[in-house]
Coordinates of N, CA and C in Angstrom, one line a residue:
M1 N 15.5 -42.8 38.1 CA 15.8 -41.4 38.4 C 16.0 -40.5 37.5
K2 N 17.1 -41.7 36.7 CA 17.7 -40.9 35.5 C 16.6 -40.9 34.5
I3 N 15.8 -41.7 34.4 CA 14.9 -42.2 33.4 C 13.8 -41.0 33.7
R4 N 13.5 -40.8 34.7 CA 12.6 -39.7 35.1 C 13.2 -38.4 34.5
T5 N 14.3 -38.1 34.9 CA 15.1 -37.0 34.6 C 14.9 -36.5 32.8
F6 N 15.3 -37.8 32.0 CA 15.3 -37.6 30.8 C 14.2 -37.5 30.1
C7 N 13.2 -38.0 30.8 CA 11.5 -37.6 30.5 C 11.1 -36.6 30.8
L8 N 11.5 -35.8 31.5 CA 11.4 -34.4 31.8 C 11.9 -33.2 31.1
S9 N 13.4 -33.9 30.8 CA 14.2 -33.0 29.8 C 13.6 -33.3 28.4
L10 N 13.0 -34.3 27.9 CA 12.2 -34.3 26.5 C 11.0 -34.2 26.4
F11 N 10.5 -33.9 28.1 CA 8.9 -33.3 28.0 C 9.1 -31.6 27.9
L12 N 10.3 -31.1 28.3 CA 10.5 -29.4 28.2 C 10.9 -29.2 26.8
L13 N 11.8 -30.0 26.3 CA 12.0 -29.7 24.8 C 11.3 -29.8 24.0
L14 N 10.3 -30.8 24.1 CA 8.9 -30.9 23.1 C 8.2 -29.8 23.3
N15 N 8.1 -29.3 24.4 CA 6.8 -28.1 24.6 C 7.3 -26.9 24.1
V16 N 8.9 -26.7 24.3 CA 9.5 -25.4 23.6 C 9.5 -25.3 22.3
N17 N 10.0 -26.5 21.4 CA 9.9 -26.6 20.4 C 8.4 -26.7 19.4
T18 N 7.4 -27.0 20.2 CA 6.1 -26.9 19.9 C 5.6 -25.3 19.9
A19 N 6.1 -24.9 21.2 CA 5.7 -23.2 21.2 C 6.1 -22.3 20.1
A20 N 7.7 -22.7 19.8 CA 8.4 -21.8 18.9 C 7.4 -22.2 17.3
W21 N 7.3 -23.5 17.4 CA 6.6 -23.9 15.8 C 5.4 -23.4 15.7
A22 N 4.4 -23.0 16.8 CA 3.2 -22.5 17.2 C 3.2 -20.8 16.8
D23 N 4.4 -20.5 17.1 CA 4.5 -19.1 17.2 C 5.1 -18.5 15.6
N24 N 5.9 -19.6 15.0 CA 6.4 -19.1 13.3 C 5.1 -19.6 12.8
H25 N 4.1 -20.7 13.1 CA 3.4 -21.2 11.9 C 2.1 -20.1 12.5
S26 N 1.7 -19.4 13.2 CA 0.8 -18.3 13.4 C 1.2 -16.9 12.8
E27 N 2.2 -16.7 12.4 CA 2.7 -15.4 11.5 C 2.6 -15.2 10.3
V28 N 2.0 -14.0 9.9 CA 1.4 -13.7 8.7 C 2.2 -12.5 8.2
T29 N 3.1 -12.8 7.2 CA 4.3 -11.6 6.5 C 3.3 -10.9 5.7
L30 N 3.3 -9.6 5.7 CA 3.2 -8.5 5.0 C 4.3 -7.8 4.5
I31 N 4.3 -7.3 3.0 CA 5.4 -6.8 2.4 C 5.0 -5.2 1.8
S32 N 5.3 -4.5 2.1 CA 5.2 -3.1 1.3 C 6.6 -1.8 1.2
T33 N 5.9 -1.1 1.4 CA 7.3 0.0 1.2 C 6.7 1.1 1.9
E34 N 7.3 2.2 2.4 CA 7.4 3.1 3.3 C 6.3 4.0 2.6
L35 N 5.3 4.6 3.1 CA 4.0 5.1 2.3 C 4.3 6.5 3.1
M36 N 3.6 7.8 2.8 CA 3.4 8.6 2.9 C 2.1 9.2 3.4
S37 N 1.6 10.2 4.0 CA 0.4 10.8 4.7 C 0.3 9.9 5.9
G38 N 1.2 9.2 6.8 CA 1.0 8.8 7.6 C 0.6 7.3 7.7
L39 N 0.5 6.7 6.4 CA 0.0 5.8 6.1 C 1.3 4.3 6.6
L40 N 2.4 4.5 6.6 CA 3.3 3.6 6.7 C 4.7 4.1 6.9
E41 N 5.4 4.0 8.4 CA 6.8 4.6 8.4 C 7.5 3.4 9.1
K42 N 8.5 3.3 8.6 CA 9.6 1.9 9.5 C 10.4 3.3 10.4
T43 N 10.3 2.6 11.6 CA 10.6 3.2 13.1 C 11.8 2.2 13.7
E44 N 12.5 2.8 14.3 CA 13.4 1.9 15.3 C 12.7 0.7 16.3
V45 N 11.4 0.9 16.5 CA 10.5 0.0 17.2 C 9.7 -0.7 16.2
G46 N 9.7 -0.3 15.1 CA 9.1 -1.5 14.1 C 7.9 -0.9 13.1
V47 N 7.1 -1.0 12.7 CA 6.2 -0.1 11.7 C 4.9 0.6 12.4
E48 N 4.8 2.1 11.8 CA 3.8 2.6 12.5 C 3.1 3.4 11.3
G49 N 1.7 3.6 11.8 CA 1.0 4.0 10.9 C -0.3 3.8 10.6
I50 N -1.3 4.3 9.4 CA -2.5 3.9 9.7 C -2.6 2.2 8.9
Y51 N -2.3 2.0 8.0 CA -2.2 0.8 7.7 C -1.7 -0.5 8.6
P52 N -0.9 0.1 9.2 CA -0.5 -0.9 10.4 C -1.5 -1.3 11.7
D53 N -1.7 -0.2 11.7 CA -2.8 0.0 13.2 C -4.4 -0.6 12.8
F54 N -4.5 -0.3 11.4 CA -5.5 -1.1 10.7 C -5.6 -2.8 10.8
F55 N -3.9 -3.0 10.2 CA -4.0 -4.8 10.4 C -3.7 -5.3 11.5
A56 N -3.2 -4.2 12.6 CA -2.9 -5.1 14.0 C -4.3 -5.1 14.6
Q57 N -5.3 -4.5 14.0 CA -6.9 -4.8 14.7 C -7.2 -5.9 14.2
A58 N -6.8 -6.3 12.6 CA -7.7 -7.5 12.0 C -6.8 -8.7 12.6
A59 N -5.4 -8.6 12.8 CA -4.7 -9.8 13.7 C -5.2 -10.2 14.7
D60 N -5.6 -9.1 15.8 CA -5.8 -9.7 17.0 C -7.3 -10.0 16.6
N61 N -8.1 -9.8 15.7 CA -9.3 -10.4 15.8 C -9.3 -11.8 15.3
A62 N -8.3 -12.3 14.4 CA -7.8 -13.7 13.8 C -6.8 -14.2 14.7
G63 N -6.6 -13.8 15.6 CA -5.4 -14.5 16.3 C -4.0 -14.8 15.9
V64 N -3.6 -14.1 14.9 CA -2.6 -14.3 14.2 C -1.6 -13.2 14.3
V65 N -0.2 -13.5 14.4 CA 1.0 -12.7 14.9 C 1.5 -11.8 13.1
L66 N 1.8 -10.6 13.2 CA 2.1 -10.1 11.9 C 3.3 -9.7 11.9
K67 N 4.1 -9.9 10.8 CA 5.7 -9.9 10.6 C 5.5 -8.7 9.3
Y68 N 6.6 -7.8 9.2 CA 6.5 -6.9 8.0 C 8.0 -7.0 7.6
R69 N 8.0 -7.0 6.4 CA 8.9 -6.7 5.5 C 8.7 -5.3 4.4
I70 N 9.4 -4.4 4.8 CA 9.4 -3.1 3.9 C 10.9 -2.9 3.1
V71 N 10.4 -2.5 2.3 CA 11.5 -2.7 0.9 C 11.1 -1.8 0.0
P72 N 12.1 -1.2 -1.3 CA 11.5 -0.5 -2.1 C 10.1 -1.4 -2.9
W73 N 9.2 -0.4 -3.7 CA 8.2 -0.6 -4.2 C 8.5 -1.9 -5.1
S74 N 8.9 -1.4 -5.9 CA 9.4 -2.3 -7.3 C 9.7 -4.0 -6.9
R75 N 10.7 -3.5 -5.6 CA 11.1 -5.0 -5.2 C 10.0 -5.7 -4.4
A76 N 9.3 -4.8 -3.5 CA 8.1 -5.7 -3.2 C 7.3 -6.2 -3.8
V77 N 7.1 -5.7 -5.0 CA 6.0 -6.3 -6.3 C 6.7 -7.5 -6.8
L78 N 8.1 -7.3 -7.2 CA 8.7 -8.9 -7.5 C 8.6 -9.6 -6.6
E79 N 9.1 -9.3 -5.2 CA 9.1 -10.3 -4.4 C 7.7 -11.0 -4.4
T80 N 6.7 -10.1 -4.2 CA 5.6 -10.6 -4.0 C 5.3 -11.7 -5.2
E81 N 5.3 -11.6 -6.2 CA 5.0 -12.2 -7.7 C 5.8 -13.7 -7.5
K82 N 6.9 -13.9 -6.9 CA 7.3 -15.2 -6.8 C 7.6 -15.7 -5.5
S83 N 6.6 -15.3 -4.4 CA 6.4 -15.7 -2.9 C 5.1 -16.3 -3.1
K84 N 5.1 -17.8 -2.1 CA 3.8 -17.9 -2.0 C 3.2 -17.8 -0.8
E85 N 4.1 -16.6 0.2 CA 3.3 -16.5 1.2 C 2.9 -14.9 1.3
Y86 N 3.8 -14.1 0.8 CA 4.0 -12.5 1.0 C 2.4 -12.1 1.0
L87 N 1.8 -11.2 1.5 CA 0.9 -10.4 1.4 C 1.3 -9.0 1.3
L88 N 0.9 -8.8 -0.1 CA 1.3 -7.0 -0.8 C 0.4 -6.2 -0.4
F89 N 0.6 -4.9 0.1 CA -0.5 -3.9 0.2 C 0.3 -2.7 -0.1
P90 N -0.5 -1.3 -0.5 CA -1.4 -1.3 -1.0 C -1.6 -1.4 -2.3
L91 N -1.9 -2.7 -3.2 CA -1.8 -2.8 -4.6 C -3.3 -2.2 -5.4
T92 N -2.6 -1.4 -6.4 CA -4.1 -1.1 -7.0 C -4.5 -2.3 -8.2
R93 N -5.4 -2.6 -8.4 CA -6.0 -3.9 -9.2 C -6.0 -2.9 -10.4
T94 N -5.4 -3.5 -11.5 CA -5.4 -3.3 -13.0 C -5.5 -4.8 -13.5
T95 N -6.1 -4.2 -14.8 CA -6.1 -5.0 -16.4 C -4.6 -5.9 -16.2
E96 N -3.3 -5.0 -16.2 CA -2.5 -5.7 -16.6 C -1.9 -6.4 -15.3
R97 N -2.3 -6.0 -14.3 CA -1.8 -6.9 -12.8 C -2.7 -7.8 -12.7
E98 N -4.1 -8.2 -13.2 CA -5.2 -9.1 -13.1 C -4.3 -10.8 -12.9
E99 N -3.9 -11.0 -13.8 CA -3.6 -12.3 -14.2 C -1.9 -12.5 -13.2
R100 N -1.4 -11.5 -12.6 CA -0.3 -11.7 -12.3 C -0.1 -11.9 -10.9
F101 N -1.3 -11.8 -10.0 CA -1.5 -11.9 -8.7 C -2.9 -12.3 -8.0
S102 N -2.9 -12.9 -6.9 CA -4.1 -13.1 -6.4 C -4.8 -12.1 -5.3
W103 N -5.3 -11.8 -5.6 CA -6.8 -10.2 -5.1 C -7.2 -11.2 -4.1
L104 N -7.0 -11.1 -2.9 CA -7.2 -11.5 -1.7 C -8.2 -10.6 -0.7
A105 N -7.9 -9.5 -0.5 CA -9.0 -8.5 0.1 C -9.0 -7.2 -0.2
K106 N -10.3 -6.8 -0.7 CA -10.3 -5.4 -0.9 C -10.3 -4.3 0.6
L107 N -9.2 -3.3 0.0 CA -9.0 -2.5 1.4 C -9.9 -1.3 1.1
W108 N -9.7 -0.8 0.2 CA -10.9 0.5 0.0 C -10.8 0.9 -1.5
E109 N -11.3 1.9 -2.1 CA -11.4 2.6 -3.2 C -10.7 3.8 -2.8
V110 N -9.9 4.3 -3.8 CA -9.1 5.3 -3.8 C -9.4 6.5 -4.6
P111 N -9.9 7.7 -3.9 CA -10.3 8.8 -4.5 C -9.1 9.5 -5.5
I112 N -9.1 9.4 -7.0 CA -8.2 10.3 -7.5 C -8.2 11.5 -8.1
C113 N -7.4 12.7 -8.1 CA -7.6 14.0 -8.3 C -6.7 14.5 -9.4
F114 N -6.8 15.5 -9.7 CA -5.7 16.5 -10.4 C -5.6 17.3 -9.3
L115 N -4.1 18.0 -9.1 CA -3.9 19.1 -8.2 C -2.9 19.8 -8.8
S116 N -3.3 21.0 -8.5 CA -2.6 22.0 -9.6 C -2.3 23.3 -8.1
V117 N -1.9 24.4 -8.8 CA -1.5 25.6 -8.1 C -2.8 26.6 -9.1
T118 N -3.0 26.6 -10.1 CA -3.2 27.9 -11.2 C -4.7 27.5 -11.0
Q119 N -5.5 26.5 -11.6 CA -6.9 26.4 -11.6 C -7.3 25.2 -11.6
P120 N -8.5 25.1 -11.0 CA -9.0 23.5 -11.1 C -8.9 22.6 -12.0
I121 N -8.7 21.2 -12.0 CA -8.7 20.4 -13.0 C -9.4 19.5 -12.8
N122 N -10.6 19.7 -13.7 CA -12.1 18.6 -13.2 C -12.3 17.6 -13.9
S123 N -11.3 17.1 -15.2 CA -11.8 16.2 -15.9 C -10.4 15.8 -16.9
F124 N -10.3 14.8 -17.1 CA -9.1 14.5 -18.2 C -9.0 15.0 -19.4
E125 N -10.2 15.6 -19.5 CA -10.0 16.5 -20.9 C -9.3 18.2 -20.7
E126 N -9.8 18.2 -19.6 CA -9.1 19.6 -19.0 C -7.2 19.3 -18.9
A127 N -7.3 18.1 -18.3 CA -5.7 18.0 -17.8 C -5.2 17.7 -19.4
R128 N -5.7 17.2 -20.6 CA -4.9 16.9 -21.8 C -4.5 18.4 -22.5
R129 N -5.1 19.5 -22.0 CA -4.3 20.8 -22.6 C -3.3 21.3 -21.6
L130 N -2.3 20.7 -20.6 CA -2.0 21.3 -19.4 C -0.8 21.1 -20.4
E131 N 0.6 22.1 -19.7 CA 1.8 21.6 -20.3 C 2.6 20.4 -19.8
G132 N 2.3 19.6 -18.6 CA 2.6 18.5 -18.2 C 1.6 17.9 -16.9
I133 N 1.8 16.5 -16.8 CA 0.7 16.0 -15.7 C 2.0 15.1 -15.2
M134 N 2.3 15.1 -14.0 CA 3.2 14.8 -12.8 C 2.2 13.4 -12.2
V135 N 3.3 12.1 -12.7 CA 2.8 11.1 -12.1 C 4.0 10.0 -11.4
W136 N 3.6 9.3 -10.4 CA 4.7 8.4 -10.0 C 5.2 7.2 -11.0
R137 N 6.5 7.2 -11.1 CA 7.0 6.2 -12.4 C 6.9 5.1 -11.7
G138 N 6.2 4.2 -13.0 CA 6.0 3.2 -12.9 C 4.4 2.6 -11.8
S139 N 3.8 3.8 -11.5 CA 2.6 3.6 -10.9 C 1.5 3.2 -11.7
S140 N 0.1 2.9 -10.8 CA -0.7 2.3 -11.8 C -1.6 4.0 -12.3
H141 N -1.2 4.9 -11.6 CA -1.9 6.1 -12.1 C -1.1 6.5 -13.9
Q142 N 0.4 6.2 -13.5 CA 0.9 6.4 -14.9 C 0.7 5.4 -15.9
Q143 N 0.4 4.3 -15.4 CA -0.6 3.1 -16.5 C -1.8 3.5 -16.9
K144 N -2.4 4.3 -16.3 CA -4.0 4.8 -16.6 C -3.9 6.0 -17.7
L145 N -2.7 6.6 -17.0 CA -3.0 7.8 -18.4 C -2.2 7.5 -19.1
V146 N -1.1 6.7 -19.9 CA -0.8 6.2 -20.9 C -1.9 5.1 -21.4
E147 N -2.5 4.4 -20.8 CA -3.9 4.1 -21.8 C -4.7 5.1 -22.2
L148 N -5.1 5.9 -21.4 CA -5.9 6.8 -22.0 C -4.9 8.0 -23.3
G149 N -3.9 7.9 -23.6 CA -3.3 8.3 -24.8 C -2.7 9.8 -24.0
F150 N -2.4 10.0 -23.0 CA -1.6 11.3 -22.8 C -0.3 11.1 -22.9
G151 N 0.1 12.1 -23.6 CA 1.5 12.0 -23.9 C 2.3 13.4 -23.3
N152 N 1.9 14.0 -22.4 CA 2.6 15.1 -21.3 C 2.7 14.8 -20.4
L153 N 3.3 13.4 -19.8 CA 3.3 12.9 -18.6 C 4.7 13.3 -18.1
I154 N 4.9 13.7 -16.9 CA 6.2 13.9 -16.4 C 6.4 12.8 -14.8
A155 N 7.2 11.9 -15.2 CA 7.3 10.6 -14.6 C 8.4 11.0 -13.7
F156 N 8.1 10.5 -12.3 CA 9.1 11.2 -11.2 C 9.0 9.8 -10.0
D157 N 10.3 9.3 -9.5 CA 10.5 8.6 -8.3 C 10.9 9.5 -7.2
D158 N 11.2 10.7 -7.2 CA 11.8 11.5 -6.0 C 10.9 12.6 -5.7
P159 N 10.0 12.7 -4.7 CA 9.1 13.7 -4.6 C 9.3 15.0 -4.7
R160 N 10.9 15.4 -4.5 CA 11.4 16.8 -4.3 C 11.4 17.5 -6.1
L161 N 11.1 16.3 -6.6 CA 10.6 17.0 -8.0 C 9.5 17.6 -8.1
V162 N 8.7 17.5 -7.5 CA 7.2 17.9 -7.5 C 7.3 19.4 -7.3
K163 N 8.0 19.8 -6.2 CA 8.1 20.8 -6.0 C 8.9 22.1 -7.1
R164 N 10.1 21.5 -7.5 CA 10.8 22.1 -8.4 C 9.9 22.2 -9.6
V165 N 9.0 21.1 -10.3 CA 8.3 21.6 -11.1 C 7.3 22.4 -11.1
V166 N 6.4 22.3 -9.8 CA 5.3 23.5 -9.6 C 6.0 24.8 -9.3
K167 N 7.3 25.2 -9.1 CA 7.5 26.4 -8.9 C 8.1 27.2 -10.1
K168 N 8.3 26.5 -10.8 CA 9.2 26.5 -12.5 C 8.0 26.6 -13.7
R169 N 6.8 25.9 -13.4 CA 6.3 25.7 -14.5 C 4.5 25.2 -14.1
K170 N 3.8 26.3 -14.2 CA 2.9 26.6 -13.6 C 1.5 25.8 -13.8
N171 N 1.5 25.7 -15.6 CA 0.5 25.0 -16.1 C 0.7 23.6 -16.5
V172 N 0.7 22.9 -14.9 CA 1.2 21.3 -14.5 C 0.0 20.9 -13.6
A173 N -0.3 20.0 -13.5 CA -0.8 19.3 -12.4 C -0.1 17.9 -11.9
W174 N -0.8 17.6 -10.8 CA -0.5 16.4 -10.3 C -1.3 15.4 -10.2
Y175 N -1.3 14.1 -11.0 CA -2.5 12.9 -11.2 C -1.9 12.3 -9.5
S176 N -2.9 12.0 -8.9 CA -2.4 11.3 -7.7 C -3.7 11.3 -6.9
P177 N -3.6 10.2 -5.6 CA -4.6 10.0 -4.6 C -4.8 11.7 -4.0
C178 N -6.0 11.9 -3.8 CA -6.2 13.4 -3.4 C -5.6 13.2 -2.0
N179 N -5.5 12.6 -1.1 CA -5.0 12.8 0.5 C -3.5 12.8 0.4
E180 N -3.0 12.0 -0.7 CA -1.6 11.7 -0.7 C -0.8 13.1 -1.3
A181 N -1.3 13.7 -2.2 CA -0.8 15.0 -2.7 C -1.0 16.0 -1.7
L182 N -2.1 15.9 -1.1 CA -2.3 17.1 -0.1 C -1.4 17.0 0.9
S183 N -0.8 15.8 1.3 CA 0.0 15.8 2.4 C 1.3 15.9 1.7
L184 N 1.8 15.6 0.3 CA 3.2 16.2 0.1 C 3.2 17.4 0.2
F185 N 2.2 18.1 -0.3 CA 2.5 19.5 -0.7 C 2.6 20.2 0.7
G186 N 1.8 20.1 1.6 CA 2.0 20.3 2.5 C 3.6 20.5 3.7
S187 N 4.0 19.0 3.2 CA 5.3 18.7 3.9 C 6.2 19.8 3.0
F188 N 5.9 20.3 2.1 CA 6.9 21.2 1.5 C 6.7 22.5 1.9
N189 N 5.7 22.6 2.5 CA 5.3 24.4 2.4 C 5.2 25.4 1.5
A190 N 4.5 24.9 0.7 CA 4.1 25.3 -0.6 C 4.0 26.5 -0.4
E191 N 4.6 27.6 -1.3 CA 4.4 29.2 -1.4 C 2.9 29.2 -2.1
H192 N 2.4 28.5 -2.8 CA 1.4 28.4 -3.5 C 0.1 27.8 -2.8
A193 N -1.3 28.1 -3.0 CA -2.6 27.4 -2.0 C -2.5 26.1 -3.5
I194 N -2.8 25.1 -2.9 CA -3.0 23.9 -3.6 C -4.6 23.9 -3.7
I195 N -4.7 23.8 -5.3 CA -6.3 23.5 -6.0 C -6.7 22.0 -6.2
I196 N -7.6 21.5 -5.6 CA -8.0 20.4 -6.0 C -9.2 20.5 -6.6
G197 N -9.1 19.4 -7.8 CA -9.9 19.4 -9.1 C -10.8 18.1 -7.8
K198 N -11.9 17.8 -9.0 CA -12.8 16.9 -8.8 C -12.1 15.8 -8.8
V199 N -13.0 14.6 -8.0 CA -12.6 13.2 -7.9 C -13.0 13.0 -9.9
V200 N -11.7 12.4 -10.5 CA -12.1 11.9 -11.6 C -12.0 10.7 -12.2
D201 N -11.5 9.8 -11.1 CA -11.6 8.3 -11.1 C -11.3 7.5 -9.4
N202 N -11.7 6.3 -9.6 CA -11.5 5.8 -8.2 C -10.9 4.5 -8.4
E203 N -9.6 3.9 -7.8 CA -9.0 2.9 -7.9 C -9.3 2.1 -6.8
E204 N -9.2 0.6 -7.1 CA -9.8 -0.4 -5.9 C -7.9 -0.9 -5.5
V205 N -7.9 -0.9 -4.3 CA -6.7 -1.1 -3.5 C -6.9 -2.3 -2.5
W206 N -5.8 -3.5 -3.1 CA -6.2 -4.6 -2.6 C -4.9 -5.0 -1.9
L207 N -5.1 -6.0 -0.8 CA -4.2 -7.1 -0.3 C -4.0 -8.0 -1.1
A208 N -2.9 -8.2 -1.4 CA -2.5 -9.2 -2.7 C -1.5 -10.1 -2.2
G209 N -1.5 -11.2 -3.1 CA -0.6 -12.5 -3.1 C -0.1 -12.8 -4.1
G210 N 1.3 -13.3 -4.2 CA 1.7 -13.8 -5.8 C 0.5 -14.7 -6.6
H211 N 0.7 -14.9 -7.8 CA 0.2 -15.9 -8.8 C -0.1 -17.1 -8.2
N212 N 1.1 -17.7 -7.2 CA 1.3 -18.9 -6.8 C 0.9 -19.1 -5.5
Y213 N 0.1 -17.8 -4.7 CA -0.1 -17.5 -3.0 C -0.6 -19.0 -2.6
L214 N -0.5 -19.4 -1.6 CA -0.6 -20.7 -0.7 C -1.2 -20.2 0.2
S215 N -2.7 -20.6 0.5 CA -3.3 -20.4 1.6 C -3.2 -21.2 2.5
T216 N -3.1 -20.7 4.0 CA -3.2 -21.3 5.6 C -4.2 -21.2 5.9
D217 N -4.5 -22.3 7.1 CA -5.6 -21.6 8.1 C -5.2 -20.3 9.0
E218 N -3.9 -19.7 9.2 CA -4.0 -18.4 9.7 C -3.9 -17.3 8.9
R219 N -3.6 -17.3 7.5 CA -3.7 -16.4 6.4 C -4.9 -16.0 6.1
Q220 N -5.8 -17.1 6.0 CA -7.1 -17.3 5.9 C -8.2 -16.5 7.0
R221 N -7.7 -17.0 8.0 CA -8.3 -15.9 9.3 C -7.9 -14.7 9.3
F222 N -6.8 -14.3 8.9 CA -6.2 -12.6 8.5 C -7.0 -12.1 7.3
L223 N -7.1 -12.5 6.3 CA -7.8 -12.1 5.3 C -9.1 -12.1 5.5
N224 N -10.0 -13.0 6.3 CA -11.5 -12.6 6.9 C -11.8 -11.8 7.4
A225 N -10.6 -11.3 8.4 CA -10.4 -10.6 9.6 C -10.7 -9.1 8.8
V226 N -9.7 -9.0 7.7 CA -9.7 -7.8 7.1 C -10.7 -7.6 6.4
S227 N -11.4 -8.4 5.7 CA -12.7 -8.4 4.7 C -13.8 -8.0 5.4
E228 N -13.8 -8.2 6.8 CA -14.7 -7.9 7.8 C -14.5 -6.5 8.3
L229 N -13.5 -5.8 8.3 CA -13.4 -4.8 8.6 C -13.2 -3.5 7.9
A230 N -12.6 -3.9 6.6 CA -12.6 -3.0 5.5 C -14.1 -2.4 5.2
P231 N -15.1 -3.2 5.0 CA -16.5 -2.5 4.4 C -16.9 -1.6 6.0
E232 N -16.6 -1.5 6.9 CA -16.8 -0.9 7.6 C -16.6 0.8 7.4
G233 N -15.8 1.1 7.0 CA -15.1 2.2 6.5 C -14.1 2.6 7.5
T234 N -13.4 1.6 8.2 CA -12.7 2.0 9.4 C -11.0 2.7 8.5
L235 N -10.8 2.0 7.5 CA -9.5 2.3 7.1 C -9.6 4.0 6.1
R236 N -11.1 3.9 5.3 CA -11.2 4.7 4.6 C -11.1 6.3 5.3
R237 N -11.7 5.8 6.5 CA -12.1 7.1 7.1 C -10.4 7.3 7.8
R238 N -10.0 6.6 8.3 CA -8.6 7.0 8.6 C -7.7 7.8 7.9
I239 N -7.9 7.3 6.8 CA -6.8 7.6 5.6 C -7.5 8.9 5.1
L240 N -8.6 9.1 5.0 CA -8.9 10.9 4.1 C -8.9 11.7 5.4
I241 N -8.9 11.5 6.6 CA -8.9 12.0 7.4 C -7.6 12.6 8.4
E242 N -7.2 11.1 9.1 CA -6.0 11.3 10.0 C -5.0 11.7 9.2
G243 N -4.9 11.1 7.7 CA -3.5 11.2 6.9 C -3.6 12.3 6.1
R244 N -4.3 13.2 6.2 CA -3.6 14.5 5.8 C -2.7 15.3 6.3

C-alpha cells in the first residue's frame, strides 16, 4: 500500500512539474514600451491595444502563450540587444541597427509625413526652409533627418512640448508616422487645424531579436504566424483606421 501511495504521489508530482515546464516552455516574451494611438497600453489587467490584439491572434494560431515586458523604449532596445529570447517591437529597420539586431518578422510599412498648422509640407526640400522640425529624441525619424543634413531639428521626449512649440512657433512641422501625430494632436484638442503633408517616406517596422537571438520551436511557430498575418494587411488596416 505504501509503495502504491508513493508511486501515485510521484506520478502526480511529475505531472505537475511537466505541466509547469510545458507552460513556461511555450511562452514567448515580447518587449516594448507604451505606444500612442491605441497601439499599446499597460493596464491593470495586462496590455491592451492594436498590437496586443494582433499578436494574440498570431499566438492562438501558433499555440503559444505570450508574456509582455513593458519598459521605457531605450531600455527595451538595450535589454533586447543583450537578450537571447526577447522579441522587440515595433523596431524600425535602419542601416545603423542592421547588424545589432536579428530581423525576424516584418510587421508593416509605416507612412511618414510632415504635420503642420500653417501650410502643407510635402517634401524634405520644403521642410528645410522651416524654422524647426520636431522629432522624437533618439528615434529613427531623428536619425533619418540627421543623415539628410537637417540642422533645424527640435528633439523632444515629452509630447507636451509639441503643443507648446506649435502654439508659439507657427513655422514648424512634426516629422512623424502620420497616424501617430494625428492622434497626439487630437488628444491636445489643438486650437489649430492640423495639415497633413504628402507621405515623404515609408519605414519598415519589424519584430526583432538581439544579435545573439536564440530560436526555439515555440518562437519560430509564433514568428511564422506573425509573418502569415502581416501580409494580409490586418495590422496596417487597424493601425491606420482604428488607431486614429
